[in-house]
């Protein structure tokens, strides 16, 4: 209610003062007017972002106009005191922009972004981002460092948790949804917060999956795969962008003039501002790309960075750099313009303060929790369901086991600065609360925490299971095993978790594994030790109730894999939208075990495979089962030949042939058979969540403009190349029969 009143009051004020969204010209006039009054010191103050340490130094910096933005402060009272110093005591009264990593929720925590991507539900993701913005702005945060749009093809990299996985199309749709949810179409609304697309760019391709490592992405791949989600987010109105830590082909992102000026600003028309990542200007010295922080400031500004996060490279050195003619005043002015533009758009000048005294209860509002539950439900992927063990039926005694059954902190996942584990509803708590009246719930964790090798408690879990109807085992990763700087070279289940599953399976009772993790783990061998497996990327505050309903069939799984699942980590990188290569493996190969000794050189066929493991993924991109079954039929294209300006229209029937009402994520893929550069074997071009009653069939039409078949060629020119194509409509990236068409 308080939030509602706050909204009404501030919207009215903003509406009176500047109209709902200030017209573009007005903002530009205000920017110019203010800029004309600013001294160089005041300008470089705006270009400086500080991390909150203690109040007094921040108040002084604000008063002296030495700070444009502060990160990591969420106390409204302190925010207001610093803001008062900026607005009422500094010479020009420019408000400070308070920022935070609000990555998958502020207080109410949603599934990690990789889980959100598994929902293939941009509308739900937008609703979640809206909740995050409402809660964060209530604490005074008007700028979030989200969405993270780094394409990731390597699950060893801990930060796969923070992105949308391996596919640029899915990532783009998630990017737009988050930007819309955070920003709304009226940035001046006090519940809107500016989005920040990150990490620009290539960060997800860290060599060896080691965070912060160098990347080597060639130009066409960069333009066809890594850049599109950023472009989509910019087109959706994202106000800020953050440079990444990595160097690509030797150029650190914070000093990459081509990316920041030619691509982001010139080609995409971005008019917000660019911030460095934490000390990524200073780290150019470590990269061996800048001599010292002063040189780093020169490189970053010349490359097109507007605001420096924590290095101090701008505030400390720009005056000297200008005097020495190493940077231009014009570039400083433009940087300040970009920053002020966003501050004006956010309505910060009209509405710089935040209401104090909001209570925790208002953060975890019932509708927020409801959206968090729905998001968690949609993000869970059913990977295996032998003998239709799920949903649980006729179960009177249920054993709940595993280290993550009741781990309120860990199920929240990475990057939860503000989410409070005391609001987490764990699966154990939810099962007891929601199903405990009819089902006896026996909790025997077996293994205390994810990394524990202690097997002493396994016998108790086994004994309990022997006298129960089924066991649900919650395994996976602690929150801290993924996220920034938390990469792993081994992505199997850790500790005694696999042993726990194996010993429970040996009881002969139905075993359901629920994996909660920050990445797709190598769970191949564990599949043999469970009848069913639900894969839940860390599901957030309401993960427990969502999973409880899925287990008992009140909800039906609909999530699909946003990244390929590996059989073994040695397959990295493995992604569905790879090129064909010249010698693809297209028939079963003989693996080590059946390879006779002293075979000749060509004995395994000379194709692109491994001798010791299938080259295919354990589960392909876009994969996920349901409690029901779906059938695609009558898939038809409206034409055989399309012109460049046509829209491809695909019709098909989707039938729910099982006995549960459920939702299927229908996916459309294409392949460009011959290109001036070789094209991927499949590319996702469209998807939709389609809900069908048991037994129902729907006639569906998907439309894809021919222009969306365009790609960047080796000259970096984007165009549709005429020729032959294939198209699939299917439930994952590895199914379906291709239709053929031509573009002329
Ligand atoms: C470093 C991370 O790479 C980035 O994602 C984050 O937004 C900043 N730190 C600020 O916390």
GROMACS .gro file of C-alpha atoms in nm, residues 149 151 168 172 200-202 219 221-233 258-259 263-264 268 712:
model
   27
  149UNK     CA    1   2.379  -1.109  -2.185
  151UNK     CA    2   2.650  -1.608  -2.448
  168UNK     CA    3   2.157  -1.560  -2.915
  172UNK     CA    4   1.784  -1.157  -2.701
  200UNK     CA    5   3.026  -0.579  -2.330
  201UNK     CA    6   3.153  -0.795  -2.482
  202UNK     CA    7   3.260  -1.154  -2.527
  219UNK     CA    8   3.467  -1.104  -3.596
  221UNK     CA    9   3.118  -1.507  -3.464
  222UNK     CA   10   3.121  -1.193  -3.253
  223UNK     CA   11   2.867  -1.025  -3.477
  224UNK     CA   12   2.647  -1.329  -3.537
  225UNK     CA   13   2.641  -1.478  -3.188
  226UNK     CA   14   2.783  -1.260  -2.912
  227UNK     CA   15   2.659  -0.915  -3.011
  228UNK     CA   16   2.291  -0.973  -3.108
  229UNK     CA   17   2.154  -0.992  -2.751
  230UNK     CA   18   2.318  -0.657  -2.674
  231UNK     CA   19   2.174  -0.504  -2.987
  232UNK     CA   20   1.829  -0.636  -2.897
  233UNK     CA   21   1.855  -0.487  -2.548
  258UNK     CA   22   3.555  -0.032  -3.224
  259UNK     CA   23   3.298  -0.198  -3.000
  263UNK     CA   24   2.922  -0.078  -3.293
  264UNK     CA   25   2.737   0.041  -2.983
  268UNK     CA   26   2.309   0.081  -3.292
  712UNK     CA   27   2.715  -1.111  -4.101
   0.00000   0.00000   0.00000
